[in-house]
Short mmCIF file of C-alpha atoms in Angstrom, two decimals:
data_model
loop_
_atom_site.label_atom_id
_atom_site.label_comp_id
_atom_site.label_asym_id
_atom_site.label_seq_id
_atom_site.Cartn_x
_atom_site.Cartn_y
_atom_site.Cartn_z
CA MET P 10 59.65 28.55 -23.82
CA ARG P 11 58.69 26.35 -26.74
CA PHE P 12 58.95 23.29 -24.50
CA ARG P 13 56.55 24.84 -21.97
CA ARG P 14 54.04 25.69 -24.73
CA VAL P 15 54.08 22.12 -26.13
CA THR P 16 53.76 20.69 -22.62
CA SER P 17 50.77 22.94 -21.86
CA VAL P 18 49.04 21.93 -25.09
CA LEU P 19 49.62 18.25 -24.41
CA LEU P 20 48.42 18.63 -20.81
CA GLY P 21 45.27 20.45 -21.96
CA LEU P 22 44.52 17.75 -24.51
CA ALA P 23 45.06 15.08 -21.85
CA LEU P 24 42.67 16.83 -19.48
CA ILE P 25 40.04 17.20 -22.20
CA THR P 26 40.45 13.53 -23.14
CA LEU P 27 40.26 12.50 -19.47
CA ALA P 28 37.15 14.61 -18.86
CA THR P 29 35.50 13.23 -21.99
CA ASN P 30 36.23 9.69 -20.91
CA VAL P 31 34.87 10.33 -17.41
CA TRP P 32 31.64 11.79 -18.76
CA ALA P 33 31.31 9.01 -21.36
CA GLU P 34 31.61 6.48 -18.56
CA LEU P 35 28.41 7.64 -16.85
CA PRO P 36 26.35 4.46 -16.40
CA ALA P 37 22.99 4.02 -18.04
CA PRO P 38 19.94 5.09 -16.03
CA THR P 39 17.65 2.27 -14.91
CA TRP P 40 13.94 2.56 -15.60
CA GLY P 41 11.66 2.65 -12.59
CA ALA P 42 9.53 -0.46 -12.12
CA GLY P 43 6.56 -0.26 -14.48
CA PHE P 44 7.94 2.73 -16.40
CA PRO P 45 7.42 4.05 -19.00
CA ARG P 46 3.66 3.71 -18.57
CA LEU P 47 0.50 5.07 -20.15
CA LEU P 48 -1.65 7.49 -18.19
CA GLY P 49 -4.63 8.48 -20.29
CA ASP P 50 -3.24 9.78 -23.58
CA LYS P 51 0.21 10.57 -22.16
CA VAL P 52 3.29 8.47 -21.35
CA LEU P 53 4.95 8.87 -17.94
CA LEU P 54 8.70 8.22 -17.78
CA MET P 55 10.71 7.72 -14.59
CA TRP P 56 14.23 6.42 -14.01
CA SER P 57 16.87 6.09 -11.30
CA ALA P 58 19.38 8.85 -10.59
CA VAL P 59 22.91 8.43 -11.95
CA PRO P 60 25.74 9.65 -9.65
CA GLY P 61 27.52 12.61 -11.23
CA ALA P 62 24.78 13.37 -13.75
CA GLU P 63 23.93 17.03 -14.31
CA SER P 64 20.82 16.37 -16.38
CA TYR P 65 19.12 13.73 -18.52
CA LYS P 66 18.01 13.47 -22.13
CA VAL P 67 15.04 11.37 -23.24
CA TYR P 68 14.84 9.89 -26.73
CA ARG P 69 11.76 8.61 -28.54
CA ASN P 70 12.36 6.51 -31.65
CA GLY P 71 15.90 7.84 -31.84
CA GLN P 72 14.90 11.53 -31.68
CA VAL P 73 15.34 13.82 -28.68
CA LEU P 74 12.03 14.13 -26.86
CA ALA P 75 12.98 16.15 -23.79
CA SER P 76 15.76 17.24 -21.44
CA SER P 77 15.25 17.14 -17.69
CA ALA P 78 17.18 17.96 -14.55
CA ALA P 79 14.85 15.61 -12.66
CA THR P 80 14.59 11.84 -12.99
CA ASN P 81 11.23 11.92 -14.72
CA SER P 82 9.49 13.33 -17.77
CA ILE P 83 6.20 13.17 -19.70
CA ASP P 84 5.57 12.48 -23.37
CA PRO P 85 2.45 14.61 -23.90
CA LYS P 86 1.74 13.37 -27.42
CA PRO P 87 3.02 9.85 -28.12
CA ALA P 88 2.76 8.85 -31.77
CA ALA P 89 0.32 6.24 -33.03
CA GLY P 90 2.10 2.89 -33.30
CA ASP P 91 5.43 2.03 -31.67
CA ASN P 92 7.10 4.48 -29.28
CA ARG P 93 10.59 3.33 -28.23
CA TYR P 94 12.08 5.24 -25.30
CA THR P 95 15.65 5.51 -24.01
CA VAL P 96 17.24 7.92 -21.54
CA VAL P 97 20.86 8.99 -21.01
CA ALA P 98 22.64 10.87 -18.25
CA ILE P 99 24.61 14.02 -19.14
CA ALA P 100 27.62 15.64 -17.48
CA GLY P 101 29.77 18.38 -18.93
CA GLY P 102 27.71 18.27 -22.12
CA ALA P 103 28.64 14.64 -22.80
CA GLU P 104 26.15 11.78 -22.84
CA GLY P 105 26.63 8.59 -20.85
CA ALA P 106 25.46 5.11 -21.74
CA LYS P 107 21.90 4.67 -23.02
CA SER P 108 19.29 2.96 -20.90
CA GLU P 109 17.43 -0.16 -21.92
CA GLU P 110 14.95 0.58 -24.69
CA LYS P 111 11.30 0.42 -23.61
CA LEU P 112 8.34 0.05 -25.98
CA ILE P 113 4.94 1.69 -25.57
CA GLN P 114 2.39 0.95 -28.30
CA ILE P 115 -0.35 3.48 -29.07
CA LYS P 116 -3.24 2.17 -31.09
CA THR P 117 -5.16 4.34 -33.50
CA VAL P 118 -8.73 5.28 -32.70
CA GLU P 119 -9.96 2.75 -35.25
CA GLU P 120 -8.14 -0.01 -33.34
CA ILE P 121 -9.56 0.92 -29.93
CA ILE P 122 -12.28 -1.47 -28.84
CA VAL P 123 -12.96 -1.27 -25.13
CA ALA P 124 -15.42 -3.56 -23.38
CA PRO P 125 -17.39 -2.51 -20.29
CA PRO P 126 -15.55 -3.04 -16.98
CA THR P 127 -16.06 -6.42 -15.32
CA GLY P 128 -15.48 -7.95 -11.90
CA VAL P 129 -17.14 -5.07 -10.05
CA ILE P 130 -17.34 -5.68 -6.30
CA SER P 131 -18.03 -3.54 -3.23
CA ARG P 132 -16.34 -3.59 0.16
CA PRO P 133 -17.34 -1.61 3.26
CA ILE P 134 -14.50 0.42 4.75
CA GLU P 135 -14.34 2.64 7.81
CA ASP P 136 -15.49 5.84 6.10
CA GLY P 137 -17.58 4.59 3.16
CA LEU P 138 -17.85 1.96 0.44
CA ALA P 139 -14.95 0.92 -1.79
CA ILE P 140 -16.00 -0.03 -5.33
CA VAL P 141 -13.35 -2.06 -7.18
CA TRP P 142 -13.36 -3.46 -10.73
CA ASP P 143 -11.13 -4.98 -13.41
CA ARG P 144 -9.60 -2.79 -16.11
CA PRO P 145 -10.69 -3.87 -19.62
CA LYS P 146 -8.14 -4.28 -22.39
CA GLY P 147 -7.53 -1.35 -24.69
CA THR P 148 -6.88 2.35 -24.19
CA VAL P 149 -8.89 3.60 -21.22
CA LEU P 150 -8.65 7.27 -20.31
CA ALA P 151 -10.91 7.14 -17.25
CA PHE P 152 -13.79 5.34 -15.55
CA ASN P 153 -17.15 6.97 -14.84
CA VAL P 154 -18.87 5.76 -11.67
CA TYR P 155 -22.67 5.79 -11.53
CA ARG P 156 -24.92 5.31 -8.50
CA SER P 157 -28.65 4.94 -7.94
CA LEU P 158 -31.04 4.24 -5.08
CA GLU P 159 -33.12 1.99 -7.35
CA SER P 160 -32.14 -1.09 -9.30
CA GLY P 161 -31.88 -0.60 -13.06
CA LYS P 162 -32.85 3.09 -13.20
CA GLY P 163 -32.19 6.58 -11.88
CA TYR P 164 -28.40 6.41 -12.23
CA GLU P 165 -26.33 9.57 -11.77
CA MET P 166 -22.57 9.90 -12.28
CA ILE P 167 -20.88 10.50 -8.91
CA GLY P 168 -17.26 10.49 -9.98
CA SER P 169 -14.62 9.85 -12.62
CA VAL P 170 -11.29 8.18 -11.81
CA GLN P 171 -8.31 6.77 -13.66
CA ASP P 172 -7.72 3.94 -11.18
CA THR P 173 -9.92 0.87 -10.82
CA THR P 174 -11.12 1.89 -7.36
CA TYR P 175 -13.64 4.47 -6.21
CA ILE P 176 -14.35 5.37 -2.56
CA ASP P 177 -17.92 6.54 -2.00
CA GLN P 178 -17.98 8.47 1.29
CA ASN P 179 -21.41 10.04 0.72
CA VAL P 180 -23.32 7.06 2.10
CA LYS P 181 -25.74 6.53 4.97
CA GLU P 182 -25.83 3.62 7.36
CA GLY P 183 -28.22 0.80 6.41
CA LYS P 184 -29.11 2.28 3.01
CA LYS P 185 -28.77 0.18 -0.15
CA TYR P 186 -26.97 1.68 -3.13
CA TYR P 187 -26.64 0.42 -6.70
CA TYR P 188 -23.48 0.98 -8.73
CA THR P 189 -22.36 0.54 -12.32
CA ILE P 190 -19.13 1.54 -14.07
CA ALA P 191 -18.42 2.73 -17.63
CA ALA P 192 -15.01 3.20 -19.26
CA LEU P 193 -13.99 6.21 -21.35
CA ASP P 194 -12.02 4.89 -24.33
CA GLY P 195 -9.22 6.52 -26.30
CA ALA P 196 -11.73 8.27 -28.57
CA PHE P 197 -13.36 9.85 -25.47
CA LYS P 198 -16.43 7.66 -25.98
CA GLU P 199 -18.13 6.00 -23.03
CA THR P 200 -18.54 2.24 -23.18
CA GLU P 201 -21.65 0.39 -22.13
CA LYS P 202 -22.08 0.23 -18.38
CA SER P 203 -20.91 -2.73 -16.33
CA LYS P 204 -23.21 -5.20 -14.65
CA GLU P 205 -25.05 -3.58 -11.74
CA ILE P 206 -24.05 -4.38 -8.16
CA SER P 207 -25.62 -3.39 -4.86
CA ALA P 208 -24.02 -2.49 -1.54
CA VAL P 209 -25.13 -1.54 1.98
CA TYR P 210 -22.97 0.64 4.22
CA THR P 211 -22.73 -0.61 7.82
CA LYS P 212 -21.07 1.48 10.50
CA MET P 213 -18.98 -0.03 13.27
CA GLN P 214 -21.27 -1.18 16.04
CA GLU P 215 -20.27 -0.34 19.62
CA GLU P 216 -22.97 -2.18 21.45
CA THR P 217 -22.36 -5.56 19.81
CA VAL P 218 -18.82 -5.94 21.14
CA ALA P 219 -18.14 -6.95 24.71
CA ALA P 220 -15.28 -5.15 26.45
CA GLY P 221 -12.13 -7.26 26.48
CA PRO P 222 -9.84 -7.61 29.50
CA ALA P 223 -7.90 -4.52 28.39
CA ALA P 224 -10.97 -2.37 27.72
CA LYS P 225 -10.94 -0.36 30.91
CA GLU P 226 -9.83 3.15 31.70
CA TYR P 227 -6.16 3.76 32.45
CA LYS P 228 -4.17 6.88 33.17
CA ILE P 229 -2.41 7.94 29.99
CA VAL P 230 1.35 7.32 30.01
CA ILE P 231 3.59 8.92 27.36
CA LYS P 232 6.76 7.39 25.97
CA ALA P 233 8.49 10.20 24.11
CA THR P 234 9.71 9.97 20.53
CA LYS P 235 11.74 12.44 18.49
CA LEU P 236 11.16 13.17 14.82
CA ALA P 237 13.96 11.56 12.81
CA ASN P 238 12.74 11.96 9.21
CA THR P 239 9.65 12.74 7.14
CA LEU P 240 9.12 10.86 3.89
CA ASP P 241 7.22 13.13 1.55
CA LEU P 242 8.77 14.08 -1.77
CA LEU P 243 10.97 11.37 -3.30
CA GLY P 244 12.96 13.48 -5.72
CA SER P 245 10.07 14.99 -7.66
CA GLU P 246 7.61 12.18 -6.98
CA LYS P 247 5.27 12.31 -4.00
CA LEU P 248 4.57 9.47 -1.60
CA LEU P 249 0.87 9.47 -2.44
CA GLY P 250 -0.80 7.03 -0.08
CA ALA P 251 1.37 4.92 2.24
CA VAL P 252 -0.79 2.30 3.98
CA ASP P 253 1.65 -0.32 5.29
CA THR P 254 5.34 -0.92 5.90
CA ALA P 255 7.65 -3.82 6.71
CA ILE P 256 11.37 -3.91 7.56
CA SER P 257 13.69 -6.70 6.43
CA ASP P 258 16.66 -8.12 8.35
CA ALA P 259 18.85 -6.71 5.56
CA GLY P 260 17.84 -3.18 6.52
CA LYS P 261 15.42 -2.37 3.72
CA VAL P 262 12.06 -0.76 4.46
CA TYR P 263 9.18 -1.60 2.10
CA VAL P 264 6.26 0.82 1.99
CA VAL P 265 2.97 0.09 0.19
CA ASP P 266 1.89 3.22 -1.71
CA GLN P 267 -1.69 2.23 -2.43
CA VAL P 268 -2.56 5.36 -4.42
CA ALA P 269 0.51 5.19 -6.69
CA GLY P 270 0.03 1.43 -6.95
CA ASN P 271 3.58 0.38 -6.14
CA ILE P 272 6.03 -0.57 -3.38
CA LYS P 273 8.64 2.02 -2.46
CA VAL P 274 11.92 0.94 -0.86
CA PHE P 275 13.96 2.97 1.66
CA ASP P 276 17.02 2.43 3.80
CA LEU P 277 16.74 2.59 7.59
CA GLU P 278 17.40 6.35 7.62
CA GLY P 279 14.52 6.99 5.23
CA ASN P 280 16.54 7.52 2.06
CA TYR P 281 14.62 6.50 -1.06
CA LEU P 282 16.22 3.55 -2.90
CA SER P 283 13.83 2.21 -5.52
CA GLN P 284 10.29 1.09 -6.25
CA PHE P 285 8.58 -1.87 -7.91
CA GLY P 286 5.15 -3.12 -8.93
CA ARG P 287 2.39 -1.13 -10.56
CA LYS P 288 -1.38 -0.82 -10.64
CA GLY P 289 -2.98 -1.92 -13.90
CA PRO P 290 -5.09 -4.42 -15.85
CA GLU P 291 -2.49 -7.12 -16.48
CA GLU P 292 -2.23 -10.37 -14.55
CA ASN P 293 0.92 -9.27 -12.71
CA ASP P 294 -0.35 -5.78 -11.84
CA PHE P 295 -1.82 -4.63 -8.53
CA ARG P 296 -5.51 -3.87 -8.28
CA LEU P 297 -5.45 -2.49 -4.74
CA ALA P 298 -2.37 -3.34 -2.70
CA TYR P 299 -2.84 -3.39 1.08
CA GLY P 300 -0.32 -5.12 3.36
CA VAL P 301 3.31 -6.18 3.06
CA GLY P 302 5.29 -8.84 4.94
CA ILE P 303 8.83 -10.23 4.84
CA SER P 304 9.44 -14.00 4.87
CA PRO P 305 12.25 -15.57 6.95
CA ASP P 306 14.34 -15.89 3.76
CA GLY P 307 13.87 -12.22 2.87
CA LYS P 308 11.21 -12.45 0.16
CA VAL P 309 8.65 -9.64 0.00
CA TYR P 310 4.97 -10.61 0.07
CA VAL P 311 2.32 -8.07 -0.92
CA ALA P 312 -1.39 -8.72 -0.26
CA ASP P 313 -3.47 -7.33 -3.10
CA CYS P 314 -7.26 -7.49 -2.98
CA ASN P 315 -7.43 -10.59 -5.19
CA LYS P 316 -4.07 -12.34 -4.77
CA VAL P 317 -0.71 -12.33 -3.00
CA PHE P 318 2.41 -11.29 -4.94
CA VAL P 319 5.89 -12.61 -4.14
CA TYR P 320 9.03 -10.56 -4.89
CA SER P 321 12.75 -10.95 -4.36
CA PRO P 322 14.38 -8.41 -2.02
CA ASP P 323 15.36 -6.28 -5.04
CA GLY P 324 11.77 -6.15 -6.32
CA SER P 325 11.85 -8.80 -9.06
CA GLN P 326 8.55 -10.65 -9.19
CA ILE P 327 8.84 -14.36 -8.40
CA SER P 328 5.22 -15.53 -8.39
CA SER P 329 1.67 -14.80 -7.28
CA PHE P 330 -1.18 -16.87 -5.93
CA GLY P 331 -4.78 -16.57 -4.83
CA LEU P 332 -6.64 -18.02 -1.86
CA GLU P 333 -9.19 -20.80 -1.99
CA PRO P 334 -12.59 -20.42 -0.25
CA PRO P 335 -12.71 -21.72 3.34
CA LYS P 336 -12.36 -25.45 3.92
CA VAL P 337 -13.79 -25.18 7.45
CA LYS P 338 -17.55 -25.35 7.16
CA GLU P 339 -18.39 -22.99 10.03
CA ILE P 340 -16.07 -20.28 8.65
CA LEU P 341 -17.76 -20.48 5.26
CA GLU P 342 -21.26 -20.47 6.74
CA ALA P 343 -20.62 -17.55 9.12
CA ALA P 344 -19.20 -15.36 6.34
CA SER P 345 -21.91 -16.31 3.84
CA LYS P 346 -24.67 -15.39 6.30
CA SER P 347 -23.20 -11.96 6.98
CA LYS P 348 -22.30 -10.55 3.54
CA GLU P 349 -22.60 -7.03 4.91
CA GLY P 350 -22.19 -4.55 2.08
CA GLN P 351 -21.04 -7.32 -0.26
CA SER P 352 -22.78 -7.88 -3.58
CA GLY P 353 -22.71 -11.28 -5.28
CA ALA P 354 -20.77 -14.36 -4.23
CA LEU P 355 -18.02 -13.91 -1.66
CA LYS P 356 -14.47 -14.18 -2.94
CA PRO P 357 -11.27 -14.33 -0.86
CA TYR P 358 -9.87 -10.83 -0.28
CA PRO P 359 -6.27 -10.93 1.06
CA VAL P 360 -5.22 -7.72 2.85
CA ASP P 361 -2.09 -8.48 4.88
CA VAL P 362 0.68 -11.07 5.31
CA ALA P 363 2.90 -12.11 8.22
CA PHE P 364 5.01 -15.14 9.15
CA ASP P 365 4.69 -17.17 12.33
CA SER P 366 7.30 -18.83 14.54
CA LYS P 367 7.09 -22.04 12.47
CA GLY P 368 7.88 -20.23 9.25
CA ASN P 369 4.31 -20.55 8.01
CA MET P 370 2.66 -17.69 6.14
CA LEU P 371 -0.41 -16.04 7.68
CA VAL P 372 -2.70 -14.33 5.17
CA VAL P 373 -5.57 -12.17 6.43
CA ASP P 374 -8.71 -12.74 4.32
CA ASN P 375 -10.99 -9.77 4.87
CA ALA P 376 -13.97 -11.23 2.99
CA PHE P 377 -14.24 -14.47 4.97
CA ALA P 378 -13.04 -12.95 8.28
CA ARG P 379 -10.29 -15.52 8.72
CA VAL P 380 -6.54 -16.06 8.67
CA VAL P 381 -5.26 -18.66 6.22
CA VAL P 382 -2.10 -20.55 7.20
CA LEU P 383 0.15 -21.68 4.32
CA ASP P 384 3.48 -23.51 4.37
CA ARG P 385 6.71 -22.39 2.71
CA ASN P 386 5.42 -23.70 -0.64
CA HIS P 387 2.14 -21.79 -0.27
CA LYS P 388 0.19 -24.98 0.43
CA TYR P 389 -2.81 -24.91 2.76
CA VAL P 390 -2.12 -25.89 6.40
CA THR P 391 -5.15 -24.63 8.31
CA GLU P 392 -7.28 -21.53 8.93
CA PHE P 393 -8.67 -19.81 12.01
CA GLY P 394 -11.07 -17.06 13.00
CA LYS P 395 -14.57 -16.60 11.63
CA TYR P 396 -17.10 -13.82 11.14
CA GLY P 397 -18.68 -12.61 14.39
CA HIS P 398 -18.32 -10.53 17.54
CA GLY P 399 -17.27 -13.13 20.12
CA ASP P 400 -13.86 -14.24 21.35
CA GLY P 401 -11.71 -15.37 18.43
CA GLU P 402 -14.23 -14.02 15.92
CA LEU P 403 -13.52 -11.23 13.46
CA LYS P 404 -15.40 -8.61 11.49
CA HIS P 405 -13.44 -7.21 8.56
CA PRO P 406 -9.93 -8.03 9.84
CA SER P 407 -7.04 -6.08 8.32
CA TYR P 408 -3.47 -5.86 9.68
CA ILE P 409 -1.55 -8.68 11.38
CA ALA P 410 1.68 -8.96 13.41
CA VAL P 411 3.56 -11.77 15.19
CA ASN P 412 5.68 -11.18 18.29
CA SER P 413 8.87 -12.93 19.44
CA ARG P 414 6.87 -15.58 21.30
CA GLY P 415 4.86 -16.48 18.22
CA GLU P 416 1.67 -14.80 19.45
CA ILE P 417 -0.45 -13.35 16.68
CA GLY P 418 -2.19 -9.97 16.88
CA ILE P 419 -4.97 -9.32 14.37
CA VAL P 420 -6.67 -5.97 13.88
CA ASP P 421 -10.41 -6.67 14.13
CA GLY P 422 -11.48 -3.52 12.33
CA MET P 423 -15.26 -3.29 12.49
CA ASN P 424 -15.32 -4.64 16.05
CA ARG P 425 -12.76 -1.98 17.00
CA ARG P 426 -10.43 -4.25 18.90
CA VAL P 427 -7.35 -6.46 18.45
CA GLN P 428 -7.64 -10.24 18.82
CA VAL P 429 -4.56 -12.08 20.04
CA PHE P 430 -4.00 -15.79 19.28
CA THR P 431 -1.36 -18.23 20.53
CA ALA P 432 1.34 -19.73 18.32
CA ASP P 433 -1.05 -22.69 17.87
CA TYR P 434 -3.78 -20.38 16.52
CA LYS P 435 -5.98 -20.52 19.64
CA PHE P 436 -7.69 -17.39 20.97
CA LYS P 437 -5.80 -15.88 23.93
CA TYR P 438 -7.26 -12.44 24.71
CA GLY P 439 -8.74 -9.31 23.22
CA ILE P 440 -7.32 -5.79 23.34
CA GLY P 441 -9.67 -2.84 23.65
CA ALA P 442 -13.23 -2.34 22.48
CA ALA P 443 -15.31 0.41 20.87
CA LYS P 444 -15.02 2.77 23.82
CA SER P 445 -13.85 6.34 24.34
CA PHE P 446 -11.09 5.91 26.90
CA VAL P 447 -7.45 4.84 27.08
CA GLY P 448 -6.90 1.17 26.26
CA SER P 449 -9.69 1.19 23.67
CA PHE P 450 -10.11 2.50 20.14
CA LEU P 451 -12.20 4.86 18.06
CA GLY P 452 -10.71 3.36 14.91
CA LEU P 453 -7.93 0.98 13.98
CA GLY P 454 -4.91 1.21 11.71
CA GLY P 455 -1.83 -1.00 11.63
CA ILE P 456 -0.16 -3.22 14.19
CA THR P 457 3.44 -4.14 14.96
CA VAL P 458 5.47 -5.40 17.95
CA THR P 459 8.23 -4.07 20.19
CA LYS P 460 11.43 -5.99 20.92
CA GLU P 461 9.79 -7.12 24.19
CA GLY P 462 6.88 -8.61 22.23
CA ASN P 463 4.29 -5.98 23.21
CA PHE P 464 1.69 -5.04 20.60
CA VAL P 465 1.75 -1.55 19.05
CA VAL P 466 -1.57 -0.41 17.56
CA ALA P 467 -2.42 2.71 15.54
CA ASP P 468 -5.75 4.54 15.94
CA PRO P 469 -6.28 6.88 12.91
CA PRO P 470 -9.24 8.96 14.20
CA LEU P 471 -7.44 9.72 17.45
CA GLU P 472 -4.05 10.11 15.74
CA SER P 473 -2.62 7.89 18.46
CA VAL P 474 -0.32 4.87 18.66
CA GLN P 475 -0.82 2.80 21.82
CA VAL P 476 1.25 -0.07 23.24
CA PHE P 477 -0.26 -3.09 25.02
CA ASP P 478 1.23 -5.75 27.28
CA ARG P 479 2.01 -9.08 25.60
CA GLU P 480 0.89 -11.08 28.66
CA THR P 481 -2.54 -9.60 29.37
CA GLY P 482 -3.30 -7.06 26.66
CA ALA P 483 -3.38 -4.27 29.24
CA TYR P 484 -2.59 -0.71 28.14
CA LEU P 485 1.04 0.29 28.80
CA TYR P 486 1.70 3.65 27.14
CA HIS P 487 1.25 5.99 24.17
CA PHE P 488 3.93 7.25 21.86
CA GLY P 489 4.13 11.04 21.88
CA ASN P 490 6.50 13.94 21.19
CA GLU P 491 9.80 14.68 22.89
CA LYS P 492 8.11 16.96 25.43
CA ALA P 493 5.84 14.08 26.45
CA GLU P 494 2.69 16.18 26.67
CA VAL P 495 -0.89 14.94 26.83
CA GLU P 496 -3.39 16.76 24.63
CA PRO P 497 -5.74 18.89 26.77
CA ASP P 498 -9.18 17.35 27.34
CA SER P 499 -8.11 14.04 25.79
CA LYS P 500 -7.90 10.67 27.49
CA GLN P 501 -6.64 8.79 24.49
CA ARG P 502 -3.75 10.54 22.80
CA ALA P 503 -0.54 12.47 23.16
CA LEU P 504 0.57 15.60 21.34
CA TRP P 505 2.74 14.97 18.29
CA ASP P 506 2.97 15.47 14.54
CA VAL P 507 1.25 12.27 13.40
CA SER P 508 -1.90 12.46 11.27
CA ASN P 509 -4.25 9.49 10.77
CA PRO P 510 -1.64 6.74 11.30
CA ALA P 511 -2.15 3.57 9.27
CA GLY P 512 0.57 0.91 8.89
CA VAL P 513 3.32 0.90 11.52
CA SER P 514 6.60 -0.96 12.00
CA ILE P 515 9.59 -0.71 14.32
CA ASP P 516 13.24 -0.71 13.24
CA LEU P 517 14.58 -2.66 16.22
CA LYS P 518 18.20 -1.98 15.28
CA ASN P 519 17.87 1.81 15.60
CA ASN P 520 14.78 1.87 17.84
CA ASN P 521 12.83 3.89 15.25
CA LEU P 522 9.06 3.84 14.78
CA TRP P 523 7.86 4.05 11.14
CA ILE P 524 4.33 5.39 10.67
CA CYS P 525 2.41 5.54 7.38
CA MET P 526 0.09 8.56 7.02
CA PRO P 527 -1.92 8.06 3.80
CA LYS P 528 -4.18 11.10 4.20
CA ALA P 529 -1.14 13.34 4.63
CA SER P 530 0.61 11.77 1.61
CA SER P 531 3.68 11.02 3.71
CA ALA P 532 5.23 8.81 6.36
CA VAL P 533 7.35 9.66 9.39
CA ILE P 534 10.19 8.06 11.29
CA ARG P 535 10.27 8.86 15.00
CA HIS P 536 13.10 7.76 17.28
CA ILE P 537 11.86 6.10 20.46
CA ALA P 538 13.49 7.47 23.60
CA ASP P 539 15.36 4.96 25.74
#
């Protein structure tokens, strides 16, 4: 009896010791890219999940700040001076290893000196004018956006945002507007206003674009797809504004979340893996990320509105670079004469990246309506396209894709068509036009290619994704739902659960279509029927 009692005690102690060791061996959480970060007068904290963790504990300057079952928290009142944050995973009441310590410095009101915003520019977009500016140094709680119909007077505040971008949708075609921006500093005082800029909103013009060879009416054909996954909530964080996606050969899917200002990474089934990059005022921060492309060696290229960022497959930043103004005289002259809705001198405005059959990088420059070709070392090779409405000419180009034969499809946004070029950068044919029948477009989102090399094009207003023949540009079919139904009284779309599709890509391994839906704050994966 005594032997049994001693054995039981020893066994219990062993189990307690074993459990304690298991819990103590929980690995340290890893901070999310760009976290912790300031948002107004608060600090946002986000970290990766630790397998086996029951909850998490956040420390600030060695003191417990908060406990959370989720992988995020908020410090509502960071102290003036240094705030050093760590987080640990907890299981069975025991803490695991501590994360890397991260420092956030909060300056006192007396130290806050914020200059007016600079670098204000305007860009016409499909449904309004985008006003973009640089974030000044210092604590900025928000930006107040002012607009007037007269230069230098009559300004009224039309909005307040925390990002460095404002979309003005309350505009009329052909009307000139004047804008200026003021920052709200950490003492809730408004800075002086920025330098005034002007902008004119120009709608897409139907009559200026000749119908391409594919711009004729076809009978709608549906290729059915089945919903495989919806990407919405990532733990407790929402996918705020997915605008583009690219899939690597290693099976990682990179999604540009323009609203959140970062790149989110998924596996091929749509499981969230990680994120990197952030929107902010520093040199290595995004201002307004647009397109993403994967190089032949697996690097991730992100086109921001003022430069291109280069990342390793795991999201570590390698470098960044800007574009030079056009070297081809006619490209420069055509863009300079247009300047529709653009105030001040034109600057290169990269919006998407792809790689051609030679391994060269193709960067779409929205401002100069061209594609810049760079070699593996980011050195200039050539450029093609120019502002206009004719064959091989572009008006506010956006997305780009390259098929298996090296042919290049470019979304020609304001002309409402796709321009296709050969592997030698010569115009081949146009797809669609600003018409209201199958094979044409009411609006344009992203572009990708099928395994056969056909071009897949999203149309946000019609909530459609059409496929066009690689040889001629002729309409082939729409993607739709598993019942393969055509919407009543519609010649241009099929019934399915896709809302305002933007960036698209195809997972050729699993035959899955990825569709970004920024206005729905989500993305979907739909399996393409054989």
